[in-house]
PDB file of C-alpha atoms in Angstrom:
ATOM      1  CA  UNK A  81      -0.433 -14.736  -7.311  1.00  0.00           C
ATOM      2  CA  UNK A  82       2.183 -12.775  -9.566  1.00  0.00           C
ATOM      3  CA  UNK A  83       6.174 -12.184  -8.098  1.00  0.00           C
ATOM      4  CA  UNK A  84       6.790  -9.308  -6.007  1.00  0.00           C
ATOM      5  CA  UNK A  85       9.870  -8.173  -8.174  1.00  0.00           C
ATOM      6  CA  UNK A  86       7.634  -7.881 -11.452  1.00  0.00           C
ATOM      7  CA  UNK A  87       6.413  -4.940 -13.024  1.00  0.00           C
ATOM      8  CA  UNK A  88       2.432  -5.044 -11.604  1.00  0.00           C
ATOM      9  CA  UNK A  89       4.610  -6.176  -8.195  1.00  0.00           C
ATOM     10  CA  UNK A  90       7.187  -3.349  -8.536  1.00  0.00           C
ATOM     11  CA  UNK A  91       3.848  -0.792  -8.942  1.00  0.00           C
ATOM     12  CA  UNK A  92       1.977  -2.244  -5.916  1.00  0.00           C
ATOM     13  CA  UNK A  93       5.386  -1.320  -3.841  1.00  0.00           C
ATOM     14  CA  UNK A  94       5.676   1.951  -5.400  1.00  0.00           C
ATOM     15  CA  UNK A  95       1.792   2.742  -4.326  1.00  0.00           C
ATOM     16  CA  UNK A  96       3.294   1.859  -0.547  1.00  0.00           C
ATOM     17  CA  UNK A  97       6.544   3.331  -0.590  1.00  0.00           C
ATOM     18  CA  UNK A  98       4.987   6.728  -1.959  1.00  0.00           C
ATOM     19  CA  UNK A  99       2.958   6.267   1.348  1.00  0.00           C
ATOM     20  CA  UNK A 100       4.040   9.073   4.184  1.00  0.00           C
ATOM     21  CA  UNK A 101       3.593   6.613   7.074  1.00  0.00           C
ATOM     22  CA  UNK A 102       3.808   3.529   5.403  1.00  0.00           C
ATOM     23  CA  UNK A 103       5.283   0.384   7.552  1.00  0.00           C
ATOM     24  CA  UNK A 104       7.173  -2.596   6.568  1.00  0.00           C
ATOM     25  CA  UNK A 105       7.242  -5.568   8.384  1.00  0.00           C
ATOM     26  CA  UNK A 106       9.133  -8.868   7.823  1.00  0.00           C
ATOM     27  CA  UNK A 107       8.871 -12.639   9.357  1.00  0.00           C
ATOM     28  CA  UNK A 108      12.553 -13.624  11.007  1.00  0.00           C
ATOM     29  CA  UNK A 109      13.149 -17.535  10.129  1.00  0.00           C
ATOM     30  CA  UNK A 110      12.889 -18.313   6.524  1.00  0.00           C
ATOM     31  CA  UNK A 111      12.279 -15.004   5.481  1.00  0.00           C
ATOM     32  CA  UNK A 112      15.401 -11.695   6.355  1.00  0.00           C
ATOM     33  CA  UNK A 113      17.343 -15.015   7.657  1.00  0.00           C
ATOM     34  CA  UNK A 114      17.684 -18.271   6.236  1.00  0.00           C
ATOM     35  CA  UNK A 115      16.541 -21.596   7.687  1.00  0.00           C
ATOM     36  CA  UNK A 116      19.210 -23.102   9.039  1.00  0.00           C
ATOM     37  CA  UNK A 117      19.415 -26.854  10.955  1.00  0.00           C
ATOM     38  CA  UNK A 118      20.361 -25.310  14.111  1.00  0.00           C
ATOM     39  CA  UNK A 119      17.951 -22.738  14.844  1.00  0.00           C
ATOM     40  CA  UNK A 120      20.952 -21.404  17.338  1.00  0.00           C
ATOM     41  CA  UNK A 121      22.774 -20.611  14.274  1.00  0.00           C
ATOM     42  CA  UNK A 122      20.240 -18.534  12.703  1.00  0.00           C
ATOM     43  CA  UNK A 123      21.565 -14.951  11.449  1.00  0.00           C
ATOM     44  CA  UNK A 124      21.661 -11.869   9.200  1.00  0.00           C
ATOM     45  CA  UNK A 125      24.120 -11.841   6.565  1.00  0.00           C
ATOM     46  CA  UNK A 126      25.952  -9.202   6.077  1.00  0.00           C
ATOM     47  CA  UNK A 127      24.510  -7.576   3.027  1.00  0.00           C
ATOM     48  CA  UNK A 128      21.255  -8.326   4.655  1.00  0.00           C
ATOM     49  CA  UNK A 129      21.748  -6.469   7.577  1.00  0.00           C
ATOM     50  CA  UNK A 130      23.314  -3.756   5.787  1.00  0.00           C
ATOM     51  CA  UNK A 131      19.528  -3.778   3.839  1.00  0.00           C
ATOM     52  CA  UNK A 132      17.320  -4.183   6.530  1.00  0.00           C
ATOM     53  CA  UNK A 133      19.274  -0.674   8.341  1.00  0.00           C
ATOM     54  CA  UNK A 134      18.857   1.346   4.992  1.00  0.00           C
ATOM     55  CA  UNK A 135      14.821  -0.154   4.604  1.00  0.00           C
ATOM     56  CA  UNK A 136      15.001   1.204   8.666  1.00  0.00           C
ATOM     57  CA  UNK A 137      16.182   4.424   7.951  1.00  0.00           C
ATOM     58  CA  UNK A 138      14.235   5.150   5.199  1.00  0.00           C
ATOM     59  CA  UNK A 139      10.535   3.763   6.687  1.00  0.00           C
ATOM     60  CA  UNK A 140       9.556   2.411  10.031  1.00  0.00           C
ATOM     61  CA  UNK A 141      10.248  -1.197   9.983  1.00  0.00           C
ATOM     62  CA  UNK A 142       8.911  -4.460  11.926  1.00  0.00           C
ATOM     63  CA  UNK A 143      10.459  -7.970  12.847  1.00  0.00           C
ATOM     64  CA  UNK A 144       7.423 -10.318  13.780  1.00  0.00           C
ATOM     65  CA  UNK A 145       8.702 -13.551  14.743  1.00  0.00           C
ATOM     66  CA  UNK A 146       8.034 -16.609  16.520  1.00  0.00           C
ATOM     67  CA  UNK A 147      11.366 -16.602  18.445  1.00  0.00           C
ATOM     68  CA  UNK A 148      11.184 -14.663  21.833  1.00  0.00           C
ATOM     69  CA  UNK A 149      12.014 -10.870  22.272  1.00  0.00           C
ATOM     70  CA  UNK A 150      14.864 -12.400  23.970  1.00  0.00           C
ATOM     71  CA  UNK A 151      16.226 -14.473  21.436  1.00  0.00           C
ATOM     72  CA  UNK A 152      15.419 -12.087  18.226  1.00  0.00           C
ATOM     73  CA  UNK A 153      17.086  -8.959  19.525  1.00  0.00           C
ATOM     74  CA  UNK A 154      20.457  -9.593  19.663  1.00  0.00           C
ATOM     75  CA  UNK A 155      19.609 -11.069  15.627  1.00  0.00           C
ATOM     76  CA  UNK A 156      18.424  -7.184  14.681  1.00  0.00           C
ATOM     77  CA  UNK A 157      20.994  -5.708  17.005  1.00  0.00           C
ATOM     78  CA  UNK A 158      22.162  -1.632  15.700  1.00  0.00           C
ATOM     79  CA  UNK A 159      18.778  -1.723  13.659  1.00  0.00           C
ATOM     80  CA  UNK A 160      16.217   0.142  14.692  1.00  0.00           C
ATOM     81  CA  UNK A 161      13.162  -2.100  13.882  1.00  0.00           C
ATOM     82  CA  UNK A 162      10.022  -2.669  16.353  1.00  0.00           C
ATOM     83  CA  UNK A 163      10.328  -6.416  17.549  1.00  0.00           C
ATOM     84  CA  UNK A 164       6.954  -8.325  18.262  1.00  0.00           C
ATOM     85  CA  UNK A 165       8.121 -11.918  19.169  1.00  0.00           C
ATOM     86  CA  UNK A 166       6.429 -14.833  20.621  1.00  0.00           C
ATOM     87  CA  UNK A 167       3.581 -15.092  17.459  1.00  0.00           C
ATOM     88  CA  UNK A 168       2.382 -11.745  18.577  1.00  0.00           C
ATOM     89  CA  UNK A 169       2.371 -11.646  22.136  1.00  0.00           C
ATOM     90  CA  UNK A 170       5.627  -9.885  23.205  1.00  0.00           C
ATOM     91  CA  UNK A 171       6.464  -6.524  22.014  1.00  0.00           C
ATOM     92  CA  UNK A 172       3.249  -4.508  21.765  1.00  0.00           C
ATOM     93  CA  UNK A 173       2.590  -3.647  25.528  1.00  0.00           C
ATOM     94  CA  UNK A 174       0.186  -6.532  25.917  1.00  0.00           C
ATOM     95  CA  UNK A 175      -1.687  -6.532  29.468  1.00  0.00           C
ATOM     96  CA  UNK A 176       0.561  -7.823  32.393  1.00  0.00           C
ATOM     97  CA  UNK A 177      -3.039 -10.190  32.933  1.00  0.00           C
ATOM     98  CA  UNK A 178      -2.801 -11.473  29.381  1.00  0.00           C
ATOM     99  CA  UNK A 179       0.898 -11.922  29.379  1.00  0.00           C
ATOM    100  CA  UNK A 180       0.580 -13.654  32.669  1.00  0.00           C
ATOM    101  CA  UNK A 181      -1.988 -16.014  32.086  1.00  0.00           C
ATOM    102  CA  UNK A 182       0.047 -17.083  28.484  1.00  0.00           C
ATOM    103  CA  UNK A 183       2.854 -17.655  31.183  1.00  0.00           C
ATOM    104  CA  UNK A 184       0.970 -19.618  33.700  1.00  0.00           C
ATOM    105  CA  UNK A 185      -0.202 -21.922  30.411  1.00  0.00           C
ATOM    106  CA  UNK A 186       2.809 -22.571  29.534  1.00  0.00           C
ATOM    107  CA  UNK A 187       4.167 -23.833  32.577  1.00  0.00           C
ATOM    108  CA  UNK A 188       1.340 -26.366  32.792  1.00  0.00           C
ATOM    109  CA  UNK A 189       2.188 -27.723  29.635  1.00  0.00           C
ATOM    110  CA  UNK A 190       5.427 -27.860  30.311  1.00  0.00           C
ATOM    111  CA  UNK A 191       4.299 -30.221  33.493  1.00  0.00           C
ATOM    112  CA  UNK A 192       2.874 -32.362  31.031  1.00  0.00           C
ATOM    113  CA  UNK A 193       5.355 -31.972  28.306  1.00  0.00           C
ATOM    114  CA  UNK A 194       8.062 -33.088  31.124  1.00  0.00           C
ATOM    115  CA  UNK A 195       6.284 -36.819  31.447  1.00  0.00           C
ATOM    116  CA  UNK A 196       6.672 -37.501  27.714  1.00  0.00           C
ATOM    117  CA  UNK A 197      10.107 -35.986  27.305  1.00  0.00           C
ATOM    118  CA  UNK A 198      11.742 -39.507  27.029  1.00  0.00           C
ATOM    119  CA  UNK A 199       9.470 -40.530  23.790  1.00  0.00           C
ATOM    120  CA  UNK A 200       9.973 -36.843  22.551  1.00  0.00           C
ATOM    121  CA  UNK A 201      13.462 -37.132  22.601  1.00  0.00           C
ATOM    122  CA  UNK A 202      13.913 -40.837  21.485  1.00  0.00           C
ATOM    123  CA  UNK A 203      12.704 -39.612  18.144  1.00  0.00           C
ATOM    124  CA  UNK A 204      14.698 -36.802  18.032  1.00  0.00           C
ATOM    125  CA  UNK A 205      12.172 -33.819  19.063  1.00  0.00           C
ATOM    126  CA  UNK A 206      13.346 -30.998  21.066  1.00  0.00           C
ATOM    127  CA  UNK A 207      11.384 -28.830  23.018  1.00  0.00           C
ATOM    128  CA  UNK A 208      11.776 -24.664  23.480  1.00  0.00           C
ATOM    129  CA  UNK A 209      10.650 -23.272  26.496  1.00  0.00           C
ATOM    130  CA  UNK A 210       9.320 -19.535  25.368  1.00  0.00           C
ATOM    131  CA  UNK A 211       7.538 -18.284  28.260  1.00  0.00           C
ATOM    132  CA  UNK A 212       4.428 -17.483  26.267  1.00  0.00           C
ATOM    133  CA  UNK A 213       4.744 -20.365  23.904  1.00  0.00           C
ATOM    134  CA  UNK A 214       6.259 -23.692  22.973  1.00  0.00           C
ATOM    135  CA  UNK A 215       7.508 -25.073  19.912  1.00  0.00           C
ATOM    136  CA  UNK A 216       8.154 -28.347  19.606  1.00  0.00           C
ATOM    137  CA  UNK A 217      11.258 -28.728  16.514  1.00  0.00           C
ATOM    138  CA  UNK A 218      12.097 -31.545  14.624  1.00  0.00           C
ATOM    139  CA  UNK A 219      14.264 -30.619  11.712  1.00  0.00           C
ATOM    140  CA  UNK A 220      17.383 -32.906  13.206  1.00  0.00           C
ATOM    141  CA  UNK A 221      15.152 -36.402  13.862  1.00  0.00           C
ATOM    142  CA  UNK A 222      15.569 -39.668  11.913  1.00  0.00           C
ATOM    143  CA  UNK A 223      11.882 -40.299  11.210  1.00  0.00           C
ATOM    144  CA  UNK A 224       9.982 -36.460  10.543  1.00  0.00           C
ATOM    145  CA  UNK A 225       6.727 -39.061  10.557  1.00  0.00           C
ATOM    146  CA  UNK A 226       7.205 -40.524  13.740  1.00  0.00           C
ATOM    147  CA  UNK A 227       8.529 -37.224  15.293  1.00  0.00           C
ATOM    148  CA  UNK A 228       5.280 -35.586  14.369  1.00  0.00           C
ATOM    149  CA  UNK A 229       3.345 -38.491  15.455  1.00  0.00           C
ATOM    150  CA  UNK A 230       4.833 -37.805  19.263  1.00  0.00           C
ATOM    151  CA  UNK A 231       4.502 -34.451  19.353  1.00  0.00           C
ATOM    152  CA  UNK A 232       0.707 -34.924  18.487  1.00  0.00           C
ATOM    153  CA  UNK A 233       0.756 -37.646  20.882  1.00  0.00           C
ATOM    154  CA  UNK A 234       1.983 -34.955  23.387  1.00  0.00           C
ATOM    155  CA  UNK A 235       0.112 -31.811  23.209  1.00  0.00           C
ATOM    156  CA  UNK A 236      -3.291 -33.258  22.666  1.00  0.00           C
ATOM    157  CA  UNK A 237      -2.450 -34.281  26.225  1.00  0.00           C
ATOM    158  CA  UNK A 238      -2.533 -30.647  27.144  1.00  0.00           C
ATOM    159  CA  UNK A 239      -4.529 -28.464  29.284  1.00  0.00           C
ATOM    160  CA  UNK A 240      -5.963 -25.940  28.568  1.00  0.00           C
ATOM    161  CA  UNK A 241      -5.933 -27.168  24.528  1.00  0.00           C
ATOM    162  CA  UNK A 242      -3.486 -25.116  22.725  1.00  0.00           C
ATOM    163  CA  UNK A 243      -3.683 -23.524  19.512  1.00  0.00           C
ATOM    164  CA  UNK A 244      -1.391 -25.276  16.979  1.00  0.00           C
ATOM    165  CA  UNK A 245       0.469 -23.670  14.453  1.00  0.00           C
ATOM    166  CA  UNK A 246       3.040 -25.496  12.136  1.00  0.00           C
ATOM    167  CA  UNK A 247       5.709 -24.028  10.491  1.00  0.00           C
ATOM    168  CA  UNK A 248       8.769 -25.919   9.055  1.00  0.00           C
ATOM    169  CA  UNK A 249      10.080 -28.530  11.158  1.00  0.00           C
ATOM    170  CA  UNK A 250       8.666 -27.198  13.942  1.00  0.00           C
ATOM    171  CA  UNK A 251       4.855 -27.482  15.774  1.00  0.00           C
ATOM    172  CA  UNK A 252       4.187 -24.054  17.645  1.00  0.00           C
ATOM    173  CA  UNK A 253       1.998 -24.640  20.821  1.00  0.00           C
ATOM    174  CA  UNK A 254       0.412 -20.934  21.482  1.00  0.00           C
ATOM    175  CA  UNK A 255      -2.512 -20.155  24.412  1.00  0.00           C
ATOM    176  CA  UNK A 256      -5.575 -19.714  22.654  1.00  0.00           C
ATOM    177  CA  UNK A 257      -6.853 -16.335  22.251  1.00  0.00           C
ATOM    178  CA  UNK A 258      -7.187 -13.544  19.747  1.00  0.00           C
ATOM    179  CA  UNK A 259      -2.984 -12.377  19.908  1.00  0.00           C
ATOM    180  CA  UNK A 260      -1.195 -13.630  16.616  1.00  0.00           C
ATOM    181  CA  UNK A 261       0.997 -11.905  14.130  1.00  0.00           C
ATOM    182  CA  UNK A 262      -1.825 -10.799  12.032  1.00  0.00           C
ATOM    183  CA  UNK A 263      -3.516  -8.947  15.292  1.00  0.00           C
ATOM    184  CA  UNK A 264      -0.178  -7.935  16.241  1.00  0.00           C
ATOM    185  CA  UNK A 265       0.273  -6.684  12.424  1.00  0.00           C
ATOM    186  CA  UNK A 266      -2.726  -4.435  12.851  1.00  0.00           C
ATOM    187  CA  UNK A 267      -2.451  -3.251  16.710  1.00  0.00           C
ATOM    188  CA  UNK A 268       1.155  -1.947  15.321  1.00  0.00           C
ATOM    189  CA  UNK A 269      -0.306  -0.201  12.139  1.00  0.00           C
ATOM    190  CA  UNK A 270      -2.658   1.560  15.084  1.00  0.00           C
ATOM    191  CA  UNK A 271       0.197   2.609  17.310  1.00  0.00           C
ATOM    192  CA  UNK A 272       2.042   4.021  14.508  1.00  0.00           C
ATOM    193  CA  UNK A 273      -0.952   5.758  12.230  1.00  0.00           C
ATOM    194  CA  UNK A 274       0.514   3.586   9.380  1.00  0.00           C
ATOM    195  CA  UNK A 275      -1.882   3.986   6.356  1.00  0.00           C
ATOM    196  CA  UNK A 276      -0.306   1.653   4.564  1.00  0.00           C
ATOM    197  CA  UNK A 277       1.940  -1.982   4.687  1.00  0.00           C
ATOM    198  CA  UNK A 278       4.240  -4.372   3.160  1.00  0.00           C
ATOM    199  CA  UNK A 279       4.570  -7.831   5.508  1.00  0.00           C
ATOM    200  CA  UNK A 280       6.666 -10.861   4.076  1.00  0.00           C
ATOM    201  CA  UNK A 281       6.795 -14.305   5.721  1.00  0.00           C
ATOM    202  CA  UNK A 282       7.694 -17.425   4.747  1.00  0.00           C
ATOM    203  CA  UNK A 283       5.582 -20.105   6.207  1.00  0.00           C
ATOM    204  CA  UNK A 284       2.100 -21.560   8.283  1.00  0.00           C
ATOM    205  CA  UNK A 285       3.040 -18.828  10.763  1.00  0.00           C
ATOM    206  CA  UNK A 286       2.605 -16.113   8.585  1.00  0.00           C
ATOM    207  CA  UNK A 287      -0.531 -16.881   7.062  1.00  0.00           C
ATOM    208  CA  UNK A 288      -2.448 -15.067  10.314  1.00  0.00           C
ATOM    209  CA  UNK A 289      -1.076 -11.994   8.297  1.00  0.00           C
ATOM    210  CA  UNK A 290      -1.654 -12.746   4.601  1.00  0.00           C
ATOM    211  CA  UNK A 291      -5.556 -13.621   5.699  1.00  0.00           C
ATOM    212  CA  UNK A 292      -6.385 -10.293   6.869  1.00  0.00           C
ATOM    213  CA  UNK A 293      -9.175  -8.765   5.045  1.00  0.00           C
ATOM    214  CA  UNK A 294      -7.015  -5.124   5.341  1.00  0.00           C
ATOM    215  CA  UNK A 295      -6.621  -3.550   1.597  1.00  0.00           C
ATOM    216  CA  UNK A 296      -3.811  -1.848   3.165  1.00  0.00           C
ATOM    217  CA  UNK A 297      -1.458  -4.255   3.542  1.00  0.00           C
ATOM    218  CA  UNK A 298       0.802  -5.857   0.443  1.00  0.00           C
ATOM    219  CA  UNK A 299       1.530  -9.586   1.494  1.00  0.00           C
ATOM    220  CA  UNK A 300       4.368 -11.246  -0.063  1.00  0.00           C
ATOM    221  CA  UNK A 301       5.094 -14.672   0.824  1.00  0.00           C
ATOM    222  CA  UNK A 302       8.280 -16.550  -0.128  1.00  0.00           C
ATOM    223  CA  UNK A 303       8.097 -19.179  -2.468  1.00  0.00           C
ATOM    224  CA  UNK A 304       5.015 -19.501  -4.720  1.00  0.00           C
ATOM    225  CA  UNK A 305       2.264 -22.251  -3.197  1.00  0.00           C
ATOM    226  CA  UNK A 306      -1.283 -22.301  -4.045  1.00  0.00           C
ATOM    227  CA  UNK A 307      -2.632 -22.842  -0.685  1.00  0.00           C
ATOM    228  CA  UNK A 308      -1.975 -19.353   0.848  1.00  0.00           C
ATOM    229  CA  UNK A 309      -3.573 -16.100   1.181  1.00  0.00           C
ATOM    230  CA  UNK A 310      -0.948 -14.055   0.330  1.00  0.00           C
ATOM    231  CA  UNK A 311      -1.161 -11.888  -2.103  1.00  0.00           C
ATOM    232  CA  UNK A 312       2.408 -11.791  -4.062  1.00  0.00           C
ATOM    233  CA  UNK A 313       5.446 -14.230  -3.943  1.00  0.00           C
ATOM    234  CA  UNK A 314       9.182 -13.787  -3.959  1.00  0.00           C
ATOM    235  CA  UNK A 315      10.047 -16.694  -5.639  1.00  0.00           C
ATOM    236  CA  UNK A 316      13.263 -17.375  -3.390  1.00  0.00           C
ATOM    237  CA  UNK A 317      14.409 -16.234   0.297  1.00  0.00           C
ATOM    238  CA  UNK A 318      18.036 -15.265  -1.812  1.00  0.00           C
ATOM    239  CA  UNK A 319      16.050 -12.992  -2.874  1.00  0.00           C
ATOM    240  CA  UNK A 320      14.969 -11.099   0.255  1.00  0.00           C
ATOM    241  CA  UNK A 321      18.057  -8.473  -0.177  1.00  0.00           C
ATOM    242  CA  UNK A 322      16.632  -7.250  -3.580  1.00  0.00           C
ATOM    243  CA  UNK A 323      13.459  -6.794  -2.117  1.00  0.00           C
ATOM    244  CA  UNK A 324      14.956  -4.584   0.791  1.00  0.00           C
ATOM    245  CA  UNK A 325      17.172  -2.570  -2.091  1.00  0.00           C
ATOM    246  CA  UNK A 326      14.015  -2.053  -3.742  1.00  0.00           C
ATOM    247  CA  UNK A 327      11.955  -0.740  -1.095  1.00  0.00           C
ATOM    248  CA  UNK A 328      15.138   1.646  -0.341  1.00  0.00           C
ATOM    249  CA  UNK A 329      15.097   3.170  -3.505  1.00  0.00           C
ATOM    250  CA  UNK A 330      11.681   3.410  -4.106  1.00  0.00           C
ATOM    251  CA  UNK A 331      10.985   5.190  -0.430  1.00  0.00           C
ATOM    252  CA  UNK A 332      14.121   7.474  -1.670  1.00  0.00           C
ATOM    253  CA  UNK A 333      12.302   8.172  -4.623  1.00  0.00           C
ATOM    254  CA  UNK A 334       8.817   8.921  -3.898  1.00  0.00           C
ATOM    255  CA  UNK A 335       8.794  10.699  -0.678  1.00  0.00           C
ATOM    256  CA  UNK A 336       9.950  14.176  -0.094  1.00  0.00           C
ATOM    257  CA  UNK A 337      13.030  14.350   1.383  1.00  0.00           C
TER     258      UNK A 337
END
């Protein structure tokens, strides 16, 4: 696992960017945004926003997220980036029977969720209401331990079992089933003929990408851990806006105008 931003990195992103229909895709949280205590607060900085239009411009461009379509649009607002929110389930014209069923999931775990709210909150854990999802946060509580110990407590209560996926802070409960961000990674390369891509995440959520046995897509995960299957690293989310530059200029520079 070498840095992105090296020389062997800076080749692997010239072999995309040289790419006529090449795509690049970014995680929101933790990765074009920085994590932030109150997930509310969560936003594009300026120069970051300014990077993310030019990357836009210059390629088509992806926000996969967690959050819901709902909440991650008016984040990306005056780009023009294809949203996929939810882990994968919103944003790719998923059927009205999938999307349904997700829905009717969630609102029996919320049922359940509702009778152990009190313990939940006595230890600090909040719980978001996606539609298609829940994620249980904890990045405000006293006790992270005992937090995590009640939201176990709590979903292995639910019906049908969900599929858990932890990220920072935060426990995603998601309907099992095939839909992720890696299967939303790939149904997106198929809708736009992409022969090549560049995704970049941050965390547990984003390793549904970086395990895809695709040779066509460069994963780049912030911060450098051992335990991942991504491919590169940028060695700090500061560092997200000279990735974007990069990609800019390097798009500018090896496709025909």
């Amino acid at each position: 696992m070498q840095d992105v931003l090296s020389a062997p990195g800076k080749r692997a992103l010239d072999r995309l960017a040289g790419q006529a229909e090449a795509l690049f895709a970014f995680d929101f949280d933790g990765t074009l945004a920085r994590i932030v205590q109150d997930r509310h607060a969560a936003a594009l900085t300026e120069p970051i926003r300014a990077a993310l239009h030019a990357v836009a411009v210059a390629a088509p461009t992806a926000v996969i997220s967690g959050r819901s379509l709902d909440d991650l649009r008016p984040r990306i607002e005056g780009i023009s980036a294809h949203l996929i929110g939810n882990h994968g389930l919103e944003g790719l014209h998923t059927s009205e029977r999938v999307m349904h069923q997700a829905q009717e999931c969630c609102r029996a775990w919320l049922k359940t969720v509702s009778k152990d709210e009190r313990n939940l909150t006595r230890v600090g854990v909040i719980v978001e209401d996606k539609t298609y999802s829940l994620t249980f946060h904890y990045r405000q509580a006293c006790s992270p331990q005992l937090a995590r110990e009640a939201i176990f407590h709590t979903v292995s209560m639910l019906t049908p079992s969900p599929r858990l996926v932890l990220g920072k802070a935060v426990v995603n409960a998601i309907p099992s089933g095939n839909l992720h961000k890696g299967s939303a990674m790939l149904e997106l390369m198929h809708q736009l003929k992409s022969s090549g891509a560049l995704y970049v995440g941050d965390d547990d959520t984003d390793e549904d990408v970086f395990s895809l046995p695709d040779e066509r897509i460069v994963t780049v995960r912030i911060g450098k851990k051992v335990a991942t299957a991504a491919q590169w690293y940028l060695a700090r989310q500061s560092q997200i806006g000279l990735l974007l530059q990069y990609l800019t200029l390097a798009r500018r520079r090896l496709t025909p105008s």
